[in-house]
Short mmCIF file of C-alpha atoms in Angstrom, two decimals:
data_model
loop_
_atom_site.label_atom_id
_atom_site.label_comp_id
_atom_site.label_asym_id
_atom_site.label_seq_id
_atom_site.Cartn_x
_atom_site.Cartn_y
_atom_site.Cartn_z
CA MET A 7 -72.52 -86.72 28.42
CA GLU A 8 -68.94 -86.98 27.00
CA LYS A 9 -67.73 -90.75 27.14
CA ILE A 10 -64.31 -90.24 28.95
CA ASN A 11 -63.42 -93.99 29.93
CA ALA A 12 -64.17 -97.60 29.97
CA GLY A 13 -62.26 -98.49 26.64
CA LEU A 14 -59.98 -100.95 28.18
CA ILE A 15 -63.11 -102.72 29.85
CA MET A 16 -65.01 -103.01 26.73
CA LEU A 17 -61.71 -104.33 25.04
CA ALA A 18 -61.06 -106.98 27.74
CA GLU A 19 -64.78 -108.05 28.15
CA MET A 20 -65.24 -108.66 24.43
CA HIS A 21 -61.61 -109.88 23.72
CA GLU A 22 -62.63 -113.65 23.45
CA LYS A 23 -65.69 -112.94 21.49
CA LEU A 24 -64.33 -111.08 18.65
CA PRO A 25 -63.20 -112.51 15.23
CA PRO A 26 -59.43 -113.28 14.88
CA SER A 27 -58.14 -110.00 13.15
CA GLU A 28 -60.38 -107.70 15.68
CA LYS A 29 -58.81 -109.94 18.55
CA LYS A 30 -55.28 -109.23 17.43
CA VAL A 31 -55.99 -105.43 17.28
CA ALA A 32 -57.77 -105.70 20.84
CA SER A 33 -54.70 -107.75 22.48
CA TYR A 34 -52.27 -105.02 20.85
CA ILE A 35 -54.14 -102.18 22.53
CA LEU A 36 -54.60 -104.00 25.93
CA ALA A 37 -50.89 -104.75 25.91
CA HIS A 38 -49.70 -101.27 24.75
CA PRO A 39 -52.36 -98.81 25.71
CA THR A 40 -50.31 -95.66 26.04
CA GLN A 41 -48.77 -96.20 22.58
CA ALA A 42 -52.13 -97.11 21.06
CA ILE A 43 -53.79 -93.75 21.88
CA LYS A 44 -51.15 -92.03 19.70
CA MET A 45 -51.62 -94.05 16.72
CA THR A 46 -54.07 -93.77 13.61
CA ALA A 47 -56.22 -96.69 12.39
CA VAL A 48 -53.51 -97.60 9.69
CA GLU A 49 -50.69 -97.61 12.43
CA LEU A 50 -52.75 -99.45 14.88
CA GLY A 51 -53.45 -102.17 11.80
CA GLU A 52 -49.63 -102.42 11.09
CA ALA A 53 -48.54 -102.73 14.62
CA SER A 54 -51.17 -105.56 15.32
CA GLN A 55 -50.35 -107.10 12.03
CA THR A 56 -53.79 -106.71 10.81
CA SER A 57 -55.29 -103.72 8.89
CA SER A 58 -56.97 -100.49 9.40
CA ALA A 59 -60.15 -102.23 8.34
CA ALA A 60 -59.88 -104.70 11.26
CA VAL A 61 -59.58 -101.55 13.39
CA ILE A 62 -62.67 -99.92 12.10
CA ARG A 63 -64.58 -103.38 12.49
CA LEU A 64 -63.47 -103.51 16.10
CA CYS A 65 -65.07 -100.24 16.94
CA LYS A 66 -68.36 -101.32 15.21
CA SER A 67 -68.13 -104.69 17.30
CA LEU A 68 -67.79 -102.48 20.43
CA ASN A 69 -70.75 -100.33 19.34
CA ILE A 70 -68.72 -97.01 19.30
CA SER A 71 -68.44 -94.30 16.84
CA GLY A 72 -64.83 -94.93 15.68
CA VAL A 73 -61.27 -94.99 16.36
CA GLN A 74 -61.34 -91.42 17.94
CA GLU A 75 -63.75 -92.32 20.50
CA LEU A 76 -61.99 -95.66 21.16
CA LYS A 77 -58.68 -93.68 21.94
CA LEU A 78 -60.48 -91.03 24.06
CA ARG A 79 -61.94 -93.77 26.22
CA ILE A 80 -58.53 -95.51 26.62
CA ALA A 81 -56.98 -92.23 27.48
CA GLY A 82 -59.54 -91.56 30.08
CA ASP A 83 -58.88 -95.03 31.54
CA LEU A 84 -55.12 -94.25 31.59
CA GLN A 85 -55.58 -90.86 33.41
CA HIS A 86 -58.07 -92.42 35.96
CA THR A 87 -56.14 -95.34 37.01
CA ILE A 88 -56.92 -96.39 40.58
CA THR A 89 -53.85 -97.68 42.47
CA VAL A 90 -55.48 -98.42 45.84
CA ASP A 91 -55.97 -102.15 46.71
CA ARG A 92 -59.59 -102.17 47.06
CA ASP A 93 -59.92 -105.73 48.75
CA ILE A 94 -60.97 -105.58 52.23
CA GLU A 95 -58.30 -107.29 54.62
CA ALA A 96 -58.87 -109.25 58.24
CA ASN A 97 -59.22 -106.59 61.01
CA GLU A 98 -58.83 -103.71 58.61
CA ALA A 99 -59.10 -100.14 60.08
CA LEU A 100 -62.77 -98.61 59.41
CA PRO A 101 -61.02 -95.26 57.75
CA SER A 102 -59.41 -97.61 55.27
CA ILE A 103 -62.75 -99.41 54.71
CA VAL A 104 -64.47 -96.19 54.26
CA GLU A 105 -61.98 -95.09 51.62
CA LYS A 106 -61.89 -98.30 49.75
CA VAL A 107 -65.71 -98.77 49.57
CA THR A 108 -66.01 -95.22 48.51
CA ILE A 109 -63.50 -95.31 45.74
CA GLN A 110 -64.97 -98.68 44.60
CA SER A 111 -68.57 -97.36 44.43
CA SER A 112 -67.40 -94.26 42.63
CA GLU A 113 -65.38 -96.14 40.12
CA ILE A 114 -68.39 -98.52 39.26
CA LEU A 115 -70.76 -95.75 38.82
CA THR A 116 -68.51 -93.76 36.64
CA GLN A 117 -67.62 -96.79 34.54
CA THR A 118 -71.46 -97.81 34.08
CA ALA A 119 -72.25 -94.26 32.92
CA ASN A 120 -69.63 -94.35 30.33
CA LEU A 121 -70.85 -97.82 29.03
CA ILE A 122 -74.36 -96.51 28.55
CA ASP A 123 -75.44 -96.57 24.75
CA ILE A 124 -77.64 -93.62 24.45
CA ALA A 125 -79.54 -95.01 21.48
CA GLU A 126 -80.48 -98.12 23.35
CA LEU A 127 -81.22 -96.01 26.59
CA GLU A 128 -83.57 -93.89 24.39
CA ARG A 129 -85.42 -96.94 23.12
CA ALA A 130 -85.59 -98.32 26.72
CA VAL A 131 -87.13 -95.11 28.09
CA SER A 132 -89.71 -94.72 25.12
CA ALA A 133 -90.80 -98.51 25.66
CA LEU A 134 -91.33 -97.66 29.45
CA SER A 135 -93.03 -94.57 28.97
CA GLN A 136 -95.59 -96.00 26.70
CA ALA A 137 -95.98 -99.53 28.52
CA ARG A 138 -99.30 -100.81 29.39
CA LYS A 139 -97.74 -103.19 32.05
CA ILE A 140 -94.25 -103.54 33.23
CA ILE A 141 -92.70 -106.72 34.78
CA PHE A 142 -89.24 -106.56 36.38
CA PHE A 143 -87.56 -110.00 36.92
CA GLY A 144 -84.44 -110.75 38.58
CA VAL A 145 -83.11 -113.34 41.36
CA GLY A 146 -80.68 -113.00 44.22
CA ALA A 147 -79.33 -109.37 44.46
CA SER A 148 -80.72 -108.69 41.12
CA GLY A 149 -84.11 -109.51 42.37
CA ILE A 150 -83.55 -106.46 44.88
CA THR A 151 -82.96 -104.25 42.01
CA ALA A 152 -86.15 -105.50 40.30
CA MET A 153 -87.96 -104.64 43.54
CA ASP A 154 -86.53 -101.32 43.82
CA ALA A 155 -87.57 -100.42 40.07
CA ASP A 156 -91.06 -101.70 40.86
CA GLN A 157 -91.68 -99.29 43.80
CA LYS A 158 -90.09 -96.40 41.71
CA PHE A 159 -92.40 -96.83 38.74
CA LEU A 160 -95.48 -97.41 41.04
CA ARG A 161 -95.06 -93.96 42.28
CA ILE A 162 -95.59 -92.51 38.91
CA ASN A 163 -98.85 -94.63 38.35
CA LYS A 164 -97.30 -97.22 36.07
CA ASN A 165 -98.90 -100.81 36.04
CA SER A 166 -95.54 -102.37 37.47
CA ARG A 167 -94.74 -105.78 39.14
CA ALA A 168 -91.40 -107.35 40.37
CA PHE A 169 -90.94 -111.11 40.47
CA MET A 170 -88.07 -113.09 41.91
CA ASP A 171 -89.63 -116.55 41.73
CA LEU A 172 -89.43 -118.36 38.05
CA HIS A 173 -92.86 -119.90 38.34
CA LEU A 174 -94.56 -116.76 39.33
CA GLY A 175 -92.53 -114.66 36.73
CA ALA A 176 -93.35 -117.08 33.98
CA THR A 177 -97.13 -117.01 34.90
CA ALA A 178 -97.03 -113.28 34.57
CA VAL A 179 -94.97 -112.99 31.52
CA VAL A 180 -96.79 -115.91 29.44
CA ASN A 181 -99.81 -113.75 28.70
CA ALA A 182 -97.87 -110.63 27.94
CA GLN A 183 -99.50 -108.35 25.15
CA LYS A 184 -98.39 -105.68 22.65
CA GLY A 185 -97.27 -102.62 24.77
CA ASP A 186 -96.13 -104.52 27.85
CA VAL A 187 -92.58 -104.47 28.70
CA ILE A 188 -90.40 -107.26 30.45
CA VAL A 189 -87.09 -106.32 32.11
CA GLY A 190 -84.75 -108.95 32.81
CA ILE A 191 -81.96 -108.10 35.27
CA SER A 192 -78.89 -110.44 35.72
CA PHE A 193 -75.27 -109.17 36.39
CA SER A 194 -73.56 -112.21 35.04
CA GLY A 195 -75.94 -112.37 32.06
CA GLU A 196 -76.19 -116.06 32.32
CA THR A 197 -78.71 -116.46 35.03
CA HIS A 198 -81.01 -119.44 34.04
CA GLU A 199 -84.15 -118.03 35.47
CA VAL A 200 -83.90 -114.63 33.86
CA ALA A 201 -82.95 -116.19 30.57
CA LYS A 202 -85.97 -118.37 30.67
CA ILE A 203 -88.30 -115.46 31.50
CA LEU A 204 -86.86 -113.51 28.42
CA GLU A 205 -87.18 -116.68 26.18
CA ILE A 206 -90.80 -117.05 27.42
CA ALA A 207 -91.38 -113.08 26.76
CA SER A 208 -89.98 -113.54 23.23
CA GLU A 209 -92.77 -115.57 22.39
CA THR A 210 -95.22 -112.74 22.97
CA PRO A 211 -95.57 -109.38 21.57
CA ALA A 212 -94.23 -107.80 24.59
CA THR A 213 -90.97 -105.61 24.36
CA THR A 214 -87.90 -107.25 26.32
CA ILE A 215 -85.22 -105.14 27.83
CA SER A 216 -81.90 -106.66 29.52
CA LEU A 217 -79.76 -105.17 32.10
CA THR A 218 -76.54 -107.21 32.48
CA ARG A 219 -72.77 -106.60 32.83
CA TYR A 220 -71.03 -105.28 29.60
CA GLY A 221 -70.42 -108.05 26.83
CA SER A 222 -72.15 -110.70 25.08
CA SER A 223 -74.37 -112.87 27.19
CA LEU A 224 -77.42 -115.37 27.00
CA VAL A 225 -79.66 -112.86 28.62
CA SER A 226 -78.53 -109.89 26.49
CA SER A 227 -79.02 -112.07 23.44
CA LEU A 228 -82.67 -112.66 24.12
CA ALA A 229 -83.53 -109.06 24.59
CA ASP A 230 -84.95 -106.60 22.01
CA ILE A 231 -83.11 -103.79 24.10
CA SER A 232 -79.92 -104.40 25.88
CA LEU A 233 -78.38 -102.10 28.72
CA TYR A 234 -75.23 -102.86 30.60
CA VAL A 235 -73.28 -102.16 33.88
CA SER A 236 -69.58 -102.03 34.23
CA PRO A 237 -68.16 -105.79 34.58
CA ASN A 238 -65.26 -104.55 36.71
CA VAL A 239 -67.00 -104.67 40.10
CA GLU A 240 -66.35 -107.06 42.91
CA ALA A 241 -63.24 -107.55 44.92
CA THR A 242 -62.49 -110.83 46.67
CA PHE A 243 -64.30 -110.28 49.95
CA ARG A 244 -67.26 -108.20 48.36
CA SER A 245 -69.56 -111.25 47.89
CA GLY A 246 -72.58 -109.36 48.65
CA ALA A 247 -72.63 -107.96 45.00
CA THR A 248 -72.39 -104.59 46.64
CA SER A 249 -71.05 -102.86 43.57
CA SER A 250 -72.86 -104.81 41.05
CA ARG A 251 -76.22 -103.73 42.60
CA LEU A 252 -75.24 -100.10 42.89
CA ALA A 253 -74.50 -100.10 39.17
CA GLN A 254 -77.84 -101.58 38.38
CA LEU A 255 -79.54 -99.09 40.71
CA LEU A 256 -77.89 -96.43 38.72
CA VAL A 257 -79.22 -97.77 35.28
CA ILE A 258 -82.73 -98.03 37.00
CA ASP A 259 -82.63 -94.47 38.48
CA ILE A 260 -81.67 -93.13 34.84
CA LEU A 261 -84.46 -95.13 33.25
CA PHE A 262 -87.13 -93.78 35.86
CA MET A 263 -85.84 -90.10 35.29
CA GLY A 264 -86.06 -90.61 31.61
CA VAL A 265 -89.57 -91.71 31.87
CA VAL A 266 -90.37 -88.93 34.36
CA THR A 267 -89.16 -86.11 32.07
CA SER A 268 -90.69 -87.62 29.14
CA ALA A 269 -94.17 -86.75 30.67
CA TYR A 270 -93.18 -84.23 33.21
CA GLU A 271 -96.32 -82.39 34.25
CA GLN A 272 -98.29 -85.84 34.89
CA THR A 273 -95.48 -87.67 36.50
CA ILE A 274 -94.66 -84.91 38.79
CA ASP A 275 -98.44 -84.81 39.93
CA TYR A 276 -98.19 -88.42 40.47
CA LEU A 277 -94.89 -88.17 42.49
CA ASP A 278 -96.40 -85.16 44.74
CA GLU A 279 -99.71 -87.12 45.26
CA THR A 280 -97.91 -90.17 46.57
CA ARG A 281 -95.59 -88.14 48.65
CA THR A 282 -98.49 -86.32 50.25
CA ILE A 283 -100.20 -89.80 50.99
CA ILE A 284 -97.20 -91.17 52.53
CA GLN A 285 -96.42 -88.15 54.70
CA GLY A 286 -100.24 -88.28 55.82
CA LEU A 287 -99.73 -91.98 56.95
CA GLN A 288 -96.58 -91.00 58.73
CA LYS A 289 -98.48 -88.47 60.82
CA LYS A 290 -101.15 -90.79 61.57
CA VAL A 291 -98.54 -93.53 62.95
CA ALA A 292 -96.93 -90.71 65.03
CA LYS A 293 -100.31 -89.47 66.59
CA ARG A 294 -100.92 -93.16 67.45
CA LYS A 295 -97.81 -93.58 68.97
CA ASN A 296 -98.32 -90.35 71.16
CA ARG A 297 -101.84 -91.73 72.24
CA ILE A 298 -100.23 -94.84 73.43
CA LYS A 299 -97.55 -93.02 75.52
#
């Protein structure tokens, strides 16, 4: 999938964590994105009063292939700028709410897809495919994502558990073995409980995966494999973590499909079996209701 945007998001999120020379390049690009996409690395270095080497180092810090990819992403951002005010107002008309929520959801999914590092994704899919046991952990809205992941992987006969309680999660993780996978989910990347779970897991032979907003964070620093969602998600009145949850669910779905396709025949059989069982249960429930009537 060609990466078409998210360059400005990456620069903004990493800005304060960059070394001084790279920060100067990032500042110039954020202030002059239209001009920046027309410049070479040498020209960007001169315009930001640094050097072409600083520009190249910035691309490495952003974990992208080079200046051309950065400019492509920024050009995509400029082409897809959304001018609609996404915040919900008092007594807003329902058609307007439909438009704003739909635009916001579409934007977060596209941005998240363009932030995915395929190499890290491949490592995560490989670990989950071969996992002896999988533990998903999150609290609050991220806990809902953990539960969704758990029910998906159970359907393909994976030994999966989801936890939202720190004590129960710690009890499950402390005895993790080689071949187990621990997935910590935290949009902020700073959730104490999730960080603690990954810290405990780091003392075991298990593989750890983090799912956080893009950028450096405590949770991602504790994981062997780091996956990210777009940080540009919530408007003022969207306090229910609606968009961040959608972004997390997208990544979970991608991981799930990656595992399915890695052992296609076997996992499809598992999915068919679970679907047949559920349909049979639904028919039994319907028959009981008819008898009661």
